[in-house]
Amino acid sequence: MKEEPPRKLSRNETHDLSMIIKDRSKVLRAHAEEQAAACMADFERQMATVYTFDQDEVWQKATREAQRVVQESQDTIAKRCKQLGIPSAFAPSISASWQGRGENMLAARRAELRRVAQTSIAAMTKAAITKIEKQALDLRTQVVGMGLLSPDAKMFLESLAPVEDSMRALDFAEIEKKLEKEQQLRLADRRRLYGGD
């Protein structure tokens, strides 16, 4: 059996398909922007998470043990203060507390992480939109090519380059690494500028 050559599209079909591709690319762009907003919201959620000592059995056990040791140490300090004649109102003390957010409790640290996250998400969004635009153009080019009769016109259309890349979820640890690297570079620049080691 002989394969039939592909059917040429009519001008109306070419136009209709091109319009559908254009509309679809608009929807995909909107989806990329929605994903960017979702990535940022997820990042903010991760950054704002407060962990309590009693939500994990190991943390709870470690916290109780630390509190026991601190109380024993405080009793020793109070006893010695009494021997030295230091009034209890002026006596030194020791304490331990659970920090449920780690370094993310610092506003400056959150601002740095947020800035790096926003630039990373913006770059991913731009890359995704560029991919969408290139794919839409490629599809419209193919549709137009199916309506062309001239071999020269087809050769011109086939010379366009293919597209890769995609948008991915934001990795909190990766943002921290980027931030640490930036801080190290700034520190090295300051050392060179001010003649440090």
Coordinates of N, CA and C in Angstrom, one line a residue:
M1 N 0.8 -1.2 0.0 CA 0.0 0.0 0.0 C 0.9 1.2 0.0
K2 N 0.5 2.2 -0.9 CA 1.2 3.4 -1.0 C 0.7 4.4 0.1
E3 N 1.6 5.1 0.7 CA 1.2 6.1 1.7 C 0.8 7.3 0.9
E4 N -0.3 7.9 1.3 CA -0.8 9.1 0.7 C -0.1 10.3 1.3
P5 N 0.3 11.3 0.4 CA 0.9 12.5 1.0 C 0.0 13.2 1.9
P6 N 0.5 13.9 2.9 CA -0.4 14.6 3.9 C -1.3 15.6 3.1
R7 N -2.5 15.7 3.6 CA -3.4 16.6 3.0 C -3.1 18.1 3.3
K8 N -3.2 18.9 2.3 CA -2.9 20.4 2.6 C -4.1 21.0 3.3
L9 N -3.8 21.8 4.2 CA -4.9 22.5 5.0 C -5.4 23.7 4.1
S10 N -6.7 23.9 4.3 CA -7.3 25.1 3.6 C -6.9 26.3 4.4
R11 N -7.1 27.5 3.8 CA -6.8 28.8 4.4 C -7.7 28.9 5.7
N12 N -8.9 28.5 5.7 CA -9.8 28.6 6.9 C -9.3 27.7 8.0
E13 N -8.9 26.5 7.6 CA -8.4 25.5 8.7 C -7.1 26.1 9.3
T14 N -6.2 26.6 8.4 CA -4.9 27.2 8.9 C -5.2 28.3 9.9
H15 N -6.2 29.2 9.5 CA -6.5 30.3 10.4 C -7.1 29.9 11.7
D16 N -8.1 28.9 11.6 CA -8.7 28.4 12.9 C -7.7 27.8 13.8
L17 N -6.9 26.9 13.3 CA -5.9 26.3 14.1 C -4.9 27.3 14.7
S18 N -4.5 28.3 14.0 CA -3.6 29.3 14.5 C -4.2 30.0 15.6
M19 N -5.5 30.3 15.5 CA -6.2 31.0 16.6 C -6.3 30.2 17.8
I20 N -6.6 28.9 17.7 CA -6.6 28.0 18.8 C -5.3 27.9 19.5
I21 N -4.2 27.8 18.7 CA -2.9 27.8 19.3 C -2.6 29.0 20.1
K22 N -3.0 30.2 19.5 CA -2.7 31.5 20.2 C -3.5 31.5 21.5
D23 N -4.8 31.1 21.5 CA -5.6 31.1 22.7 C -5.0 30.1 23.7
R24 N -4.5 29.0 23.3 CA -4.0 28.0 24.2 C -2.7 28.5 24.8
S25 N -1.9 29.2 24.0 CA -0.6 29.8 24.6 C -0.9 30.8 25.7
K26 N -2.0 31.6 25.5 CA -2.4 32.6 26.5 C -2.8 31.9 27.8
V27 N -3.5 30.8 27.7 CA -3.9 30.0 28.9 C -2.7 29.4 29.6
L28 N -1.7 28.9 28.8 CA -0.5 28.3 29.3 C 0.3 29.4 30.0
R29 N 0.4 30.6 29.5 CA 1.1 31.7 30.1 C 0.4 32.0 31.5
A30 N -0.9 32.1 31.5 CA -1.6 32.4 32.7 C -1.3 31.3 33.7
H31 N -1.3 30.0 33.3 CA -1.0 28.9 34.2 C 0.5 29.0 34.7
A32 N 1.4 29.4 33.9 CA 2.8 29.6 34.4 C 2.8 30.7 35.5
E33 N 2.1 31.8 35.3 CA 2.1 32.8 36.3 C 1.4 32.4 37.5
E34 N 0.3 31.5 37.4 CA -0.3 31.0 38.5 C 0.6 30.0 39.3
Q35 N 1.4 29.2 38.6 CA 2.4 28.3 39.2 C 3.4 29.1 39.9
A36 N 3.8 30.3 39.4 CA 4.8 31.1 40.0 C 4.3 31.6 41.4
A37 N 3.0 32.1 41.3 CA 2.4 32.5 42.6 C 2.3 31.4 43.6
A38 N 1.9 30.2 43.1 CA 1.8 29.0 44.0 C 3.2 28.7 44.6
C39 N 4.2 28.8 43.8 CA 5.6 28.5 44.3 C 6.0 29.5 45.4
M40 N 5.7 30.7 45.2 CA 6.0 31.8 46.2 C 5.2 31.5 47.4
A41 N 3.9 31.2 47.3 CA 3.1 30.9 48.5 C 3.6 29.7 49.2
D42 N 4.0 28.7 48.5 CA 4.6 27.5 49.2 C 5.9 27.9 49.9
F43 N 6.7 28.7 49.3 CA 8.0 29.1 49.9 C 7.7 29.9 51.2
E44 N 6.7 30.8 51.1 CA 6.4 31.6 52.3 C 5.9 30.7 53.4
R45 N 5.1 29.7 53.0 CA 4.5 28.7 54.0 C 5.7 28.0 54.7
Q46 N 6.6 27.5 53.9 CA 7.8 26.8 54.4 C 8.6 27.7 55.4
M47 N 8.8 28.9 55.0 CA 9.6 29.9 55.7 C 8.9 30.3 57.0
A48 N 7.6 30.3 57.0 CA 6.8 30.7 58.2 C 6.5 29.6 59.1
T49 N 6.8 28.4 58.8 CA 6.4 27.2 59.6 C 7.1 27.3 61.0
V50 N 6.3 27.1 62.0 CA 6.9 27.1 63.4 C 6.7 25.7 63.9
Y51 N 7.8 25.1 64.3 CA 7.8 23.7 64.8 C 7.7 23.7 66.3
T52 N 6.8 23.0 66.9 CA 6.7 22.9 68.3 C 7.5 21.7 68.8
F53 N 8.0 21.8 70.0 CA 8.8 20.7 70.6 C 8.0 19.4 70.7
D54 N 6.7 19.5 70.9 CA 5.9 18.3 71.2 C 5.2 17.7 70.0
Q55 N 5.6 18.2 68.8 CA 5.0 17.6 67.6 C 5.8 16.4 67.1
D56 N 6.9 16.2 67.7 CA 7.8 15.1 67.3 C 8.3 14.4 68.6
E57 N 8.2 13.1 68.7 CA 8.6 12.3 69.9 C 10.0 12.5 70.3
V58 N 10.9 12.5 69.3 CA 12.3 12.7 69.6 C 12.6 14.1 70.1
W59 N 12.0 15.1 69.5 CA 12.2 16.5 69.9 C 11.6 16.7 71.4
Q60 N 10.5 16.1 71.6 CA 9.9 16.2 72.9 C 10.8 15.6 74.0
K61 N 11.4 14.4 73.7 CA 12.3 13.7 74.7 C 13.5 14.6 74.9
A62 N 14.1 15.1 73.8 CA 15.3 15.9 73.9 C 15.1 17.2 74.7
T63 N 13.9 17.8 74.5 CA 13.5 19.1 75.2 C 13.4 18.8 76.7
R64 N 12.7 17.7 77.0 CA 12.5 17.4 78.4 C 13.8 17.1 79.1
E65 N 14.7 16.4 78.4 CA 16.0 16.1 79.0 C 16.8 17.4 79.2
A66 N 16.8 18.3 78.2 CA 17.5 19.6 78.3 C 16.9 20.4 79.5
Q67 N 15.6 20.4 79.6 CA 15.0 21.1 80.8 C 15.4 20.5 82.1
R68 N 15.5 19.2 82.2 CA 16.0 18.6 83.4 C 17.4 19.0 83.8
V69 N 18.3 19.0 82.7 CA 19.7 19.4 83.0 C 19.8 20.8 83.3
V70 N 19.0 21.7 82.7 CA 19.1 23.1 83.0 C 18.6 23.3 84.4
Q71 N 17.5 22.7 84.8 CA 17.0 22.8 86.2 C 18.1 22.4 87.2
E72 N 18.8 21.3 87.0 CA 19.8 20.8 87.9 C 20.9 21.9 87.9
S73 N 21.3 22.4 86.8 CA 22.4 23.4 86.8 C 21.9 24.7 87.5
Q74 N 20.7 25.1 87.3 CA 20.2 26.3 88.0 C 20.2 26.1 89.5
D75 N 19.8 24.9 90.0 CA 19.9 24.6 91.4 C 21.3 24.7 91.9
T76 N 22.3 24.2 91.2 CA 23.7 24.3 91.6 C 24.1 25.8 91.6
I77 N 23.7 26.6 90.6 CA 24.1 28.0 90.6 C 23.4 28.7 91.8
A78 N 22.2 28.4 92.1 CA 21.5 29.1 93.2 C 22.1 28.7 94.5
K79 N 22.5 27.5 94.7 CA 23.2 27.0 95.9 C 24.5 27.8 96.1
R80 N 25.3 27.9 95.0 CA 26.5 28.6 95.1 C 26.3 30.1 95.4
C81 N 25.3 30.7 94.8 CA 25.0 32.1 95.1 C 24.7 32.3 96.6
K82 N 24.0 31.4 97.1 CA 23.6 31.5 98.5 C 24.9 31.4 99.4
Q83 N 25.9 30.5 99.0 CA 27.1 30.3 99.7 C 27.9 31.6 99.6
L84 N 27.9 32.3 98.5 CA 28.6 33.5 98.3 C 27.9 34.8 98.8
G85 N 26.7 34.6 99.3 CA 25.9 35.7 99.8 C 25.3 36.6 98.8
I86 N 25.1 36.1 97.6 CA 24.5 36.9 96.5 C 23.0 36.8 96.7
P87 N 22.3 38.0 96.8 CA 20.8 37.9 97.0 C 20.2 37.3 95.7
S88 N 19.1 36.6 96.0 CA 18.5 35.9 94.8 C 18.0 36.8 93.7
A89 N 17.7 38.1 94.1 CA 17.2 39.0 93.1 C 18.4 39.4 92.1
F90 N 19.6 39.3 92.6 CA 20.8 39.6 91.8 C 21.6 38.4 91.2
A91 N 21.1 37.3 91.6 CA 21.8 36.0 91.2 C 21.7 35.7 89.7
P92 N 22.8 35.2 89.2 CA 22.8 34.8 87.7 C 21.9 33.6 87.6
S93 N 21.5 33.4 86.4 CA 20.6 32.2 86.1 C 21.0 31.6 84.7
I94 N 20.5 30.4 84.5 CA 20.7 29.7 83.3 C 19.3 29.2 82.8
S95 N 19.2 29.2 81.5 CA 17.9 28.8 80.9 C 18.1 28.2 79.5
A96 N 17.1 27.5 79.1 CA 17.1 26.9 77.7 C 15.7 27.1 77.2
S97 N 15.6 27.4 75.9 CA 14.3 27.5 75.3 C 14.2 26.9 73.9
W98 N 13.1 26.5 73.5 CA 12.9 25.9 72.2 C 12.7 27.0 71.2
Q99 N 13.4 27.0 70.1 CA 13.3 28.0 69.0 C 12.6 27.3 67.9
G100 N 11.3 27.5 67.7 CA 10.5 26.8 66.7 C 10.7 27.2 65.3
R101 N 11.6 28.2 65.0 CA 11.8 28.6 63.6 C 13.2 28.6 63.2
G102 N 14.1 28.4 64.1 CA 15.5 28.5 63.7 C 15.9 29.9 63.2
E103 N 16.8 30.0 62.2 CA 17.2 31.3 61.8 C 16.1 32.1 61.0
N104 N 15.1 31.4 60.6 CA 14.0 32.1 60.0 C 13.2 33.0 60.9
M105 N 13.5 33.0 62.2 CA 12.8 33.9 63.1 C 13.3 35.3 62.9
L106 N 14.5 35.4 62.3 CA 15.1 36.8 62.0 C 14.5 37.4 60.8
A107 N 14.0 38.6 60.9 CA 13.4 39.3 59.8 C 14.3 39.5 58.6
A108 N 15.6 39.8 58.9 CA 16.6 40.1 57.9 C 16.9 38.8 57.1
R109 N 16.9 37.7 57.8 CA 17.2 36.4 57.1 C 16.0 36.1 56.2
R110 N 14.8 36.3 56.7 CA 13.6 36.0 55.9 C 13.6 36.9 54.6
A111 N 14.0 38.1 54.8 CA 14.0 39.1 53.7 C 15.0 38.6 52.6
E112 N 16.1 38.1 53.1 CA 17.2 37.6 52.1 C 16.6 36.4 51.4
L113 N 16.1 35.5 52.1 CA 15.6 34.3 51.5 C 14.4 34.6 50.5
R114 N 13.6 35.5 50.9 CA 12.4 35.9 50.1 C 12.9 36.5 48.8
R115 N 13.9 37.4 48.9 CA 14.5 38.0 47.7 C 15.1 37.0 46.7
V116 N 15.8 36.0 47.2 CA 16.4 35.0 46.4 C 15.3 34.1 45.8
A117 N 14.3 33.8 46.6 CA 13.1 33.0 46.0 C 12.4 33.8 44.9
Q118 N 12.2 35.1 45.1 CA 11.4 35.8 44.1 C 12.2 35.9 42.8
T119 N 13.5 36.1 42.9 CA 14.3 36.2 41.6 C 14.4 34.8 41.0
S120 N 14.4 33.8 41.7 CA 14.5 32.4 41.2 C 13.1 32.1 40.5
I121 N 12.0 32.4 41.1 CA 10.7 32.2 40.6 C 10.5 33.0 39.3
A122 N 10.9 34.3 39.4 CA 10.8 35.2 38.2 C 11.6 34.6 37.0
A123 N 12.8 34.1 37.3 CA 13.6 33.5 36.2 C 12.9 32.2 35.6
M124 N 12.3 31.4 36.5 CA 11.6 30.2 36.0 C 10.4 30.5 35.3
T125 N 9.7 31.6 35.7 CA 8.5 32.0 35.0 C 8.8 32.5 33.6
K126 N 9.9 33.3 33.5 CA 10.3 33.8 32.2 C 10.7 32.7 31.3
A127 N 11.4 31.7 31.8 CA 11.8 30.6 31.0 C 10.6 29.8 30.5
A128 N 9.6 29.6 31.4 CA 8.4 28.8 31.1 C 7.6 29.6 30.0
I129 N 7.5 30.9 30.2 CA 6.7 31.7 29.2 C 7.5 31.7 27.8
T130 N 8.8 31.8 27.9 CA 9.5 31.7 26.6 C 9.3 30.4 25.9
K131 N 9.3 29.3 26.7 CA 9.1 28.0 26.1 C 7.7 27.9 25.5
I132 N 6.7 28.4 26.2 CA 5.3 28.4 25.7 C 5.2 29.2 24.4
E133 N 5.8 30.4 24.4 CA 5.8 31.2 23.2 C 6.5 30.5 22.0
K134 N 7.6 29.9 22.3 CA 8.4 29.1 21.2 C 7.6 28.0 20.7
Q135 N 7.0 27.2 21.6 CA 6.2 26.1 21.2 C 5.0 26.5 20.4
A136 N 4.3 27.6 20.8 CA 3.2 28.1 20.1 C 3.6 28.6 18.7
L137 N 4.7 29.2 18.6 CA 5.2 29.6 17.3 C 5.5 28.4 16.4
D138 N 6.1 27.4 17.0 CA 6.5 26.2 16.3 C 5.2 25.5 15.8
L139 N 4.2 25.5 16.6 CA 2.9 24.8 16.2 C 2.2 25.7 15.1
R140 N 2.2 27.0 15.2 CA 1.6 27.8 14.2 C 2.4 27.7 12.9
T141 N 3.7 27.6 13.0 CA 4.6 27.4 11.8 C 4.2 26.1 11.1
Q142 N 4.0 25.0 11.9 CA 3.7 23.7 11.3 C 2.3 23.8 10.6
V143 N 1.4 24.5 11.3 CA 0.0 24.7 10.7 C 0.1 25.4 9.3
V144 N 0.9 26.5 9.4 CA 1.1 27.3 8.1 C 1.8 26.4 7.1
G145 N 2.8 25.6 7.5 CA 3.5 24.8 6.6 C 2.6 23.7 5.9
M146 N 1.6 23.3 6.6 CA 0.6 22.3 6.1 C -0.3 22.9 5.0
G147 N -0.3 24.3 5.0 CA -1.1 24.9 4.0 C -0.3 25.5 2.8
L148 N 1.1 25.3 2.9 CA 1.9 25.8 1.8 C 2.2 24.8 0.7
L149 N 2.3 25.3 -0.5 CA 2.6 24.4 -1.6 C 4.1 24.6 -2.0
S150 N 4.7 25.7 -1.9 CA 6.0 26.0 -2.4 C 7.1 25.3 -1.5
P151 N 8.0 24.5 -2.2 CA 9.1 23.8 -1.4 C 10.0 24.9 -0.7
D152 N 10.2 26.0 -1.3 CA 11.1 27.0 -0.7 C 10.4 27.6 0.6
A153 N 9.1 27.8 0.6 CA 8.5 28.2 1.8 C 8.5 27.2 2.9
K154 N 8.4 25.9 2.5 CA 8.4 24.8 3.5 C 9.9 24.7 4.1
M155 N 10.9 24.9 3.2 CA 12.3 24.8 3.7 C 12.5 25.9 4.7
F156 N 12.0 27.1 4.4 CA 12.2 28.2 5.4 C 11.6 27.9 6.7
L157 N 10.4 27.4 6.7 CA 9.7 27.1 8.0 C 10.4 26.0 8.8
E158 N 11.0 25.0 8.1 CA 11.7 23.9 8.8 C 13.0 24.3 9.4
S159 N 13.5 25.5 9.0 CA 14.8 25.9 9.5 C 14.7 26.5 10.9
L160 N 13.5 26.6 11.5 CA 13.4 27.2 12.9 C 13.9 26.2 13.9
A161 N 14.5 26.6 15.0 CA 15.1 25.8 16.0 C 14.0 25.2 17.0
P162 N 14.2 24.0 17.5 CA 13.3 23.4 18.5 C 13.5 24.0 19.9
V163 N 12.6 23.7 20.8 CA 12.6 24.3 22.2 C 12.7 23.3 23.2
E164 N 13.4 23.6 24.4 CA 13.5 22.8 25.6 C 13.2 23.6 26.8
D165 N 13.4 23.1 28.0 CA 13.3 23.7 29.3 C 11.9 23.6 29.9
S166 N 11.8 23.7 31.1 CA 10.5 23.7 31.8 C 10.6 24.3 33.2
M167 N 9.4 24.6 33.7 CA 9.4 25.2 35.1 C 9.3 24.1 36.1
R168 N 10.0 24.3 37.2 CA 10.0 23.3 38.2 C 9.7 23.9 39.6
A169 N 9.4 23.0 40.5 CA 9.1 23.5 41.9 C 10.3 24.1 42.5
L170 N 10.1 25.1 43.4 CA 11.2 25.8 44.1 C 11.7 24.9 45.3
D171 N 13.0 24.8 45.4 CA 13.6 24.0 46.4 C 14.2 25.0 47.5
F172 N 13.6 24.9 48.7 CA 14.0 25.8 49.8 C 15.5 25.7 50.1
A173 N 16.0 24.5 50.1 CA 17.4 24.3 50.4 C 18.3 24.9 49.3
E174 N 17.8 24.8 48.1 CA 18.6 25.4 47.0 C 18.7 27.0 47.2
I175 N 17.6 27.6 47.6 CA 17.5 29.0 47.8 C 18.5 29.4 48.9
E176 N 18.6 28.6 50.0 CA 19.5 28.8 51.1 C 21.0 28.8 50.5
K177 N 21.2 27.8 49.7 CA 22.6 27.6 49.1 C 22.9 28.8 48.3
K178 N 22.0 29.3 47.5 CA 22.3 30.4 46.6 C 22.6 31.7 47.5
L179 N 21.8 31.8 48.6 CA 22.0 32.9 49.5 C 23.4 32.9 50.1
E180 N 23.7 31.7 50.6 CA 25.1 31.5 51.2 C 26.2 31.8 50.3
K181 N 26.0 31.4 49.0 CA 27.0 31.6 48.0 C 27.2 33.1 47.7
E182 N 26.0 33.8 47.6 CA 26.0 35.3 47.5 C 26.7 36.0 48.6
Q183 N 26.5 35.5 49.8 CA 27.1 36.1 51.0 C 28.6 35.9 51.0
Q184 N 29.0 34.7 50.6 CA 30.4 34.4 50.5 C 31.1 35.3 49.5
L185 N 30.5 35.5 48.4 CA 31.0 36.4 47.3 C 31.1 37.8 47.8
R186 N 30.1 38.3 48.5 CA 30.1 39.7 49.0 C 31.2 39.8 50.1
L187 N 31.4 38.8 50.9 CA 32.5 38.9 51.9 C 33.8 38.9 51.3
A188 N 34.0 38.0 50.2 CA 35.3 38.0 49.5 C 35.6 39.4 48.8
D189 N 34.5 40.0 48.3 CA 34.7 41.3 47.6 C 35.1 42.3 48.7
R190 N 34.5 42.3 49.9 CA 34.8 43.3 50.9 C 36.3 43.1 51.3
R191 N 36.7 41.8 51.5 CA 38.1 41.6 51.9 C 39.1 42.1 50.8
R192 N 38.7 41.9 49.6 CA 39.6 42.4 48.5 C 39.6 43.9 48.5
L193 N 38.4 44.5 48.7 CA 38.3 46.0 48.7 C 39.0 46.6 49.9
Y194 N 38.9 46.1 51.1 CA 39.5 46.7 52.2 C 40.8 46.0 52.6
G195 N 41.4 45.2 51.8 CA 42.7 44.6 52.0 C 42.7 43.6 53.1
G196 N 41.6 42.9 53.4 CA 41.7 41.8 54.4 C 42.4 40.6 53.8
D197 N 42.4 39.5 54.6 CA 43.1 38.3 54.1 C 42.3 37.6 53.1

